[in-house]
XYZ file of C-alpha atoms in Angstrom:
344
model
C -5.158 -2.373 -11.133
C -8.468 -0.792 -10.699
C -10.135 1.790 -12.813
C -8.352 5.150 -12.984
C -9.764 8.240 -10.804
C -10.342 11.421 -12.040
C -9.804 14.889 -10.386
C -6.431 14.656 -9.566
C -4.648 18.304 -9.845
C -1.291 17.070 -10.672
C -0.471 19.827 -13.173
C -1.663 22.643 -11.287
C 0.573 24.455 -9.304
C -1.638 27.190 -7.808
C -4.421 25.419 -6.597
C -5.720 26.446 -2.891
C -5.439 23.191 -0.266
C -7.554 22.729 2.404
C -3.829 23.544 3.955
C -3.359 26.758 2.815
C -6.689 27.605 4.080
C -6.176 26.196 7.710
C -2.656 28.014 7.738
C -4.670 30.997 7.035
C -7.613 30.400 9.526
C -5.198 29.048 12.608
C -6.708 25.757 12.888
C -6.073 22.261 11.798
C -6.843 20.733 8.380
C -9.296 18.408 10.167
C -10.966 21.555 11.399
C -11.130 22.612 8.117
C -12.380 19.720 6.316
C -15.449 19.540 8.599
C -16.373 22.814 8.245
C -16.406 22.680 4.159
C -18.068 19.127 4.404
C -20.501 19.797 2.368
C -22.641 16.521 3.904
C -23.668 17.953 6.644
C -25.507 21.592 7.680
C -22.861 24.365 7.703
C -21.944 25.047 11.587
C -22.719 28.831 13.027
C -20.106 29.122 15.199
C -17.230 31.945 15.388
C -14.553 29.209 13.919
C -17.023 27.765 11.311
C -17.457 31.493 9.755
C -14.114 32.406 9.965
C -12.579 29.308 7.839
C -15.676 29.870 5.275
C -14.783 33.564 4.605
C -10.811 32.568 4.712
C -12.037 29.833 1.921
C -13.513 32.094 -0.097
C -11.245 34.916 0.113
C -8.663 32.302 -1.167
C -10.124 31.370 -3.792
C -10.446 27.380 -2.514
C -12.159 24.962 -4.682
C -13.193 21.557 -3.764
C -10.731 19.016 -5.062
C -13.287 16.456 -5.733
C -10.206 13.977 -5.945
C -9.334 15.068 -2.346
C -13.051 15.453 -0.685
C -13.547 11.177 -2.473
C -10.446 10.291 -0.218
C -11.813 12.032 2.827
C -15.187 10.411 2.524
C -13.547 7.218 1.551
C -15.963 4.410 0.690
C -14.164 2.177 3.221
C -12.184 4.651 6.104
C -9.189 2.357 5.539
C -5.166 3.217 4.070
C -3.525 0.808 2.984
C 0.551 1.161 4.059
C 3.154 -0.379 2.412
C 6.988 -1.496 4.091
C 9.405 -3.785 3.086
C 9.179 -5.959 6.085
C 7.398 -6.014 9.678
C 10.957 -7.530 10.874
C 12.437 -4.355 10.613
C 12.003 -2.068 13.612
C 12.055 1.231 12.033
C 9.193 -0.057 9.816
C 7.347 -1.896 12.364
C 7.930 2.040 14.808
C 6.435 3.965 11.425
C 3.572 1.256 10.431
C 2.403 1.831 14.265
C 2.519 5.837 13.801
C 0.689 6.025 10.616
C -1.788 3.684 12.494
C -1.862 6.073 15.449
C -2.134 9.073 12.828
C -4.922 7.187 10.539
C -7.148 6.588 13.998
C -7.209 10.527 14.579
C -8.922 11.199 11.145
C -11.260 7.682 11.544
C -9.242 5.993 8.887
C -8.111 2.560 10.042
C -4.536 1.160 8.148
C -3.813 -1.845 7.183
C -0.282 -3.216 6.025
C 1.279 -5.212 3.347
C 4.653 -5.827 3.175
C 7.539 -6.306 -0.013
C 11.129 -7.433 0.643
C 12.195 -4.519 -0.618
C 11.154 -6.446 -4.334
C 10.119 -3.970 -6.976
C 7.630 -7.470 -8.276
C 6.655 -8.031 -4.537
C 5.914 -4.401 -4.065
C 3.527 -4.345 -7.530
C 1.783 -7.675 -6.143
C 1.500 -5.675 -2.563
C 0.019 -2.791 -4.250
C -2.489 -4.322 -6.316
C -3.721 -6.098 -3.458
C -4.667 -2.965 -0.873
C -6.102 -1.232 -4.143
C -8.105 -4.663 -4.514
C -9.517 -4.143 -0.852
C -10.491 -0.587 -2.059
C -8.057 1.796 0.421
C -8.900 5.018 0.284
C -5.601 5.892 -0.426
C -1.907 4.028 0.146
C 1.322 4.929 2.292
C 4.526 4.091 0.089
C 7.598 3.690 2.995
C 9.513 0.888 0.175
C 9.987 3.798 -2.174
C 13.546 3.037 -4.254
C 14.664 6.259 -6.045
C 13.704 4.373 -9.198
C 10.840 2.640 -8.354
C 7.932 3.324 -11.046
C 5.391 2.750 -8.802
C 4.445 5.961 -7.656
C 4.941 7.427 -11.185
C 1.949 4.687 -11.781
C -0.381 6.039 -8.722
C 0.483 9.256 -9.917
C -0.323 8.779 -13.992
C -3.554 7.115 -12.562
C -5.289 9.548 -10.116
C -4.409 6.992 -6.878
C -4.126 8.978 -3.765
C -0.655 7.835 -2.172
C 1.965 9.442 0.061
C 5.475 8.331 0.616
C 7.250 7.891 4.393
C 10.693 7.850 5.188
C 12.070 8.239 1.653
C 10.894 10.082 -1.491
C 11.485 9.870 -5.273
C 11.328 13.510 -5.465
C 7.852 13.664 -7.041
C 5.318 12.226 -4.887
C 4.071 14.068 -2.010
C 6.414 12.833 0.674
C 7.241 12.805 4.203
C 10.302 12.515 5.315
C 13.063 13.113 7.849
C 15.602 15.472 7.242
C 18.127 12.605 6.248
C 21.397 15.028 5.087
C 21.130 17.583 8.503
C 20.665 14.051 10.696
C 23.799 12.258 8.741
C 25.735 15.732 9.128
C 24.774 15.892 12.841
C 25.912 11.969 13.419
C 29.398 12.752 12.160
C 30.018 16.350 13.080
C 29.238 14.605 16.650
C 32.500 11.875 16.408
C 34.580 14.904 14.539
C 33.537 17.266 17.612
C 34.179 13.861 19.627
C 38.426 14.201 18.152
C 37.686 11.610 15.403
C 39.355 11.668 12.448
C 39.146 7.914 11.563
C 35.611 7.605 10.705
C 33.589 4.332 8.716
C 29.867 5.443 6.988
C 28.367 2.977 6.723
C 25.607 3.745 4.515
C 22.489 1.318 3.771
C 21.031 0.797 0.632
C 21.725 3.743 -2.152
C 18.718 3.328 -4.075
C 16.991 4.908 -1.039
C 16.711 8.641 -0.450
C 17.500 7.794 2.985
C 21.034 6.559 2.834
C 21.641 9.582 -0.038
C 20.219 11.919 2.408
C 22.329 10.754 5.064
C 25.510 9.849 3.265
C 25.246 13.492 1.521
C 25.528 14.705 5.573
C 27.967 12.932 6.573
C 30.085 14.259 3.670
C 29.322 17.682 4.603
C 30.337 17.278 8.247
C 33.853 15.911 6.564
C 34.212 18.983 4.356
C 33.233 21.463 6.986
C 36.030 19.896 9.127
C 38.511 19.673 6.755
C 38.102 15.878 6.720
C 39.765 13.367 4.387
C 37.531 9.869 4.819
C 39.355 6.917 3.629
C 37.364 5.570 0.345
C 37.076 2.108 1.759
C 35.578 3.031 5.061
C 32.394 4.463 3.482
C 30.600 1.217 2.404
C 27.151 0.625 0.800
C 25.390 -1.840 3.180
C 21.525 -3.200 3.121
C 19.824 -1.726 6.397
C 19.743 -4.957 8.419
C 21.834 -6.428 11.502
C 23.523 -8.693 9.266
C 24.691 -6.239 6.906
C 26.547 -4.302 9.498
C 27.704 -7.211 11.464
C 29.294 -7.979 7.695
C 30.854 -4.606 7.037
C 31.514 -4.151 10.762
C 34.024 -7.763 10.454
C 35.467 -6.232 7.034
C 36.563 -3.214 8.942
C 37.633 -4.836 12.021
C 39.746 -7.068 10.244
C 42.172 -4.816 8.214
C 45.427 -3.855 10.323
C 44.287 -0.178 10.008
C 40.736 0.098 11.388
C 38.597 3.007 11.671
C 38.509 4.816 15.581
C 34.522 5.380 14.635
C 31.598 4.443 13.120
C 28.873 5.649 11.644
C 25.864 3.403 11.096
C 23.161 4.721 9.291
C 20.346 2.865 10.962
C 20.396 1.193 14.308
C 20.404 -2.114 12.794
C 23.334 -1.820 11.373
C 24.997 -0.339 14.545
C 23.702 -3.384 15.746
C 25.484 -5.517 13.280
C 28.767 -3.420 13.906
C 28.138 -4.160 18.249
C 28.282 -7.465 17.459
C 31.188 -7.356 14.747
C 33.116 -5.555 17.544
C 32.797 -8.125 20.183
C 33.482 -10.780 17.570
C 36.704 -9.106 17.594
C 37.416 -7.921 21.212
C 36.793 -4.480 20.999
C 34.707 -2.740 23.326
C 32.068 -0.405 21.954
C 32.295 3.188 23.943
C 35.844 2.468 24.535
C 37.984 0.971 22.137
C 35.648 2.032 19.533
C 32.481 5.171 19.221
C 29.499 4.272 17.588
C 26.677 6.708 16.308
C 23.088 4.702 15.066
C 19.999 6.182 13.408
C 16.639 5.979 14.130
C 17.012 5.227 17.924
C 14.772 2.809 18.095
C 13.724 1.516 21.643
C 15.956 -1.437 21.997
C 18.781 1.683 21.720
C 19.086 3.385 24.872
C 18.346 -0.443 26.929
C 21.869 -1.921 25.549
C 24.420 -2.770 27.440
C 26.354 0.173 26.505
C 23.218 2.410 25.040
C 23.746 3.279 21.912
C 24.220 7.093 20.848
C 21.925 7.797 17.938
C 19.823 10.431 15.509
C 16.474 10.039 16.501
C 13.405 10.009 13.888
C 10.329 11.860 14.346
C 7.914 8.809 13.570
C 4.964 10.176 14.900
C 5.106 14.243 13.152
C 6.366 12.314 9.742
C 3.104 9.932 9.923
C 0.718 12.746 11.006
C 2.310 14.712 8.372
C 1.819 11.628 5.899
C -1.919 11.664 6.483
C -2.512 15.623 5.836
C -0.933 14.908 2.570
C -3.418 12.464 1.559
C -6.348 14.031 3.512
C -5.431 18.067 1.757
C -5.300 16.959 -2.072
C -1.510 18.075 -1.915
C -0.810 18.963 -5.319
C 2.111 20.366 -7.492
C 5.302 19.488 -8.209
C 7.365 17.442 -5.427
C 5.370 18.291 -2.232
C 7.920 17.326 0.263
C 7.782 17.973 4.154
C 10.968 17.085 6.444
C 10.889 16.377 9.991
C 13.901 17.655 11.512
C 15.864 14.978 13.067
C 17.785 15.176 16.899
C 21.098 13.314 18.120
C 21.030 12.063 21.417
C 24.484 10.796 22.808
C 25.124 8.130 25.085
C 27.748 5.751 26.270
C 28.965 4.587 22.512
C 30.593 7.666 21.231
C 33.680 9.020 23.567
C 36.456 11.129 22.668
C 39.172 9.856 20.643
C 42.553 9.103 22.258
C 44.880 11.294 22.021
């Protein structure tokens, strides 16, 4: 790794962010951080004095940890996924990208397998190409590397899941798992399969964790062996998808908790001549293009890629500080032709 950083407020809890300062003033953080660039002669304009006398009436310090990362010696952030394969990564890689451009940071990726070695090796490598800071979206829940970016002053954010102490963006996993099944319950569906992805990500917790609270609400008894632990790709639900589809007793509805699996559980179902939106309702997450252009378009909870990336980048670009500093994107369900009412 390369030599620790200084300046990072990680203990301090009340410290005043270039956020808290554009909140106050009505502008953007961007807006901000030109104004209090200290590089370059202070503008005279209405806006200019306003955010200096907001600044000062805060109490705002310079986080000289912060202002580095905005001047960064090379403009680039490095991003981290577990694999370009994987549409949902390859959808948030592109609007991190899109984010990075609007600040004049350009990002480049590295990928992991979803490895804790391969994600280390990935690491070392952007920090070795001297990124001005790194996106995390391989996260586990006990993955030590951000507790090393963290003990070492590295500026990092995490996407898409969070290990409760990094500064994280993130969808709002629980409401969009609640809103997926309360949708099939509302539907008639009493019969329902999770499947769930990988539990050592705050994703599938978040979103199993929903889906059990739509099954409470309604009074909801889920058969134990219908909610199965899955890895996130179109294999693993075509897998679970054939394990369910086999058994005498099968489920009237699934719940896939990303696309690719709903994918895997499409072709699971025609493996066994059942027809999706008829015989059987299917809810994805995500809703990735390829969704809505199926054969039968696939109803699904649909991420905010874009706000969690832009989002992302004001975390790294404000200094955020403190303990956990977690934003959620709130998630939306939009139905199609795979979930229908359940027979009566």
């Amino acid at each position: 790794m390369r030599p620790t950083r200084s300046g990072l407020q990680s203990e301090r809890t009340d410290a005043i962010t270039l956020r808290d300062v554009a909140k106050a003033a009505g502008v953007s953080i961007s807006t901000v951080s030109r104004v209090l660039d200290d590089r370059v002669a202070p503008s005279r304009s209405a806006t200019a004095v306003r955010v200096r006398e907001i600044a000062e009436q805060l109490g705002y310090r310079r986080n000289t940890f912060a202002s580095n990362l905005r001047r960064g010696a090379t403009a680039t952030i490095g991003v981290l996924v577990p694999r370009l394969s994987d549409t949902v990564m390859a959808l948030m890689f592109e609007a991190i990208d899109r984010a990075a451009g609007k600040e004049n940071y350009h990002a480049i990726v590295a990928t992991s397998g979803d490895d804790p070695k391969d994600e280390w090796n990935a690491a070392q490598s952007l920090l070795e190409r001297n990124v001005d800071g790194i996106v995390l979206a391989t996260s586990r829940t006990d993955d030590p590397l951000p507790s090393h970016l963290r003990e070492n002053g590295i500026p990092h954010v995490l996407v898409l899941r969070t290990d409760g102490k990094s500064p994280s963006s993130i969808g709002d996993d629980e409401t969009g798992g609640y809103l997926a099944v309360r949708h099939l319950i509302d539907l008639g569906h009493t019969d329902i399969a999770v499947l769930t992805g990988p539990l050592f990500t705050s994703s599938a917790v978040g979103r199993l964790a929903g889906a059990r609270k739509a099954f409470d609400e309604a009074g909801v008894s889920p058969r134990s062996a219908w909610t199965v632990e899955t890895g996130y790709g179109i294999e693993a639900g075509a897998h679970a998808g054939h394990e369910l589809f086999d058994a005498t007793d099968r489920p009237t509805a699934v719940f896939a908790a990303n696309d690719n699996l709903a994918l895997g559980v499409l072709s699971a179902a025609h493996r066994h001549n059942l027809s999706v939106g008829k015989d059987i309702s299917l809810v994805g997450y995500n809703d990735i293009p390829l969704s809505q252009l199926l054969p039968v378009p696939l109803t699904s909870v649909r991420t905010a890629f874009d706000q969690i990336a832009g989002t992302a980048m004001d975390l790294l670009l404000s200094g955020a500080d403190g303990p956990n500093p977690l934003r959620m994107a709130l998630p939306t369900l939009i139905p199609r032709q795979s979930s229908i009412a359940a027979a009566r």
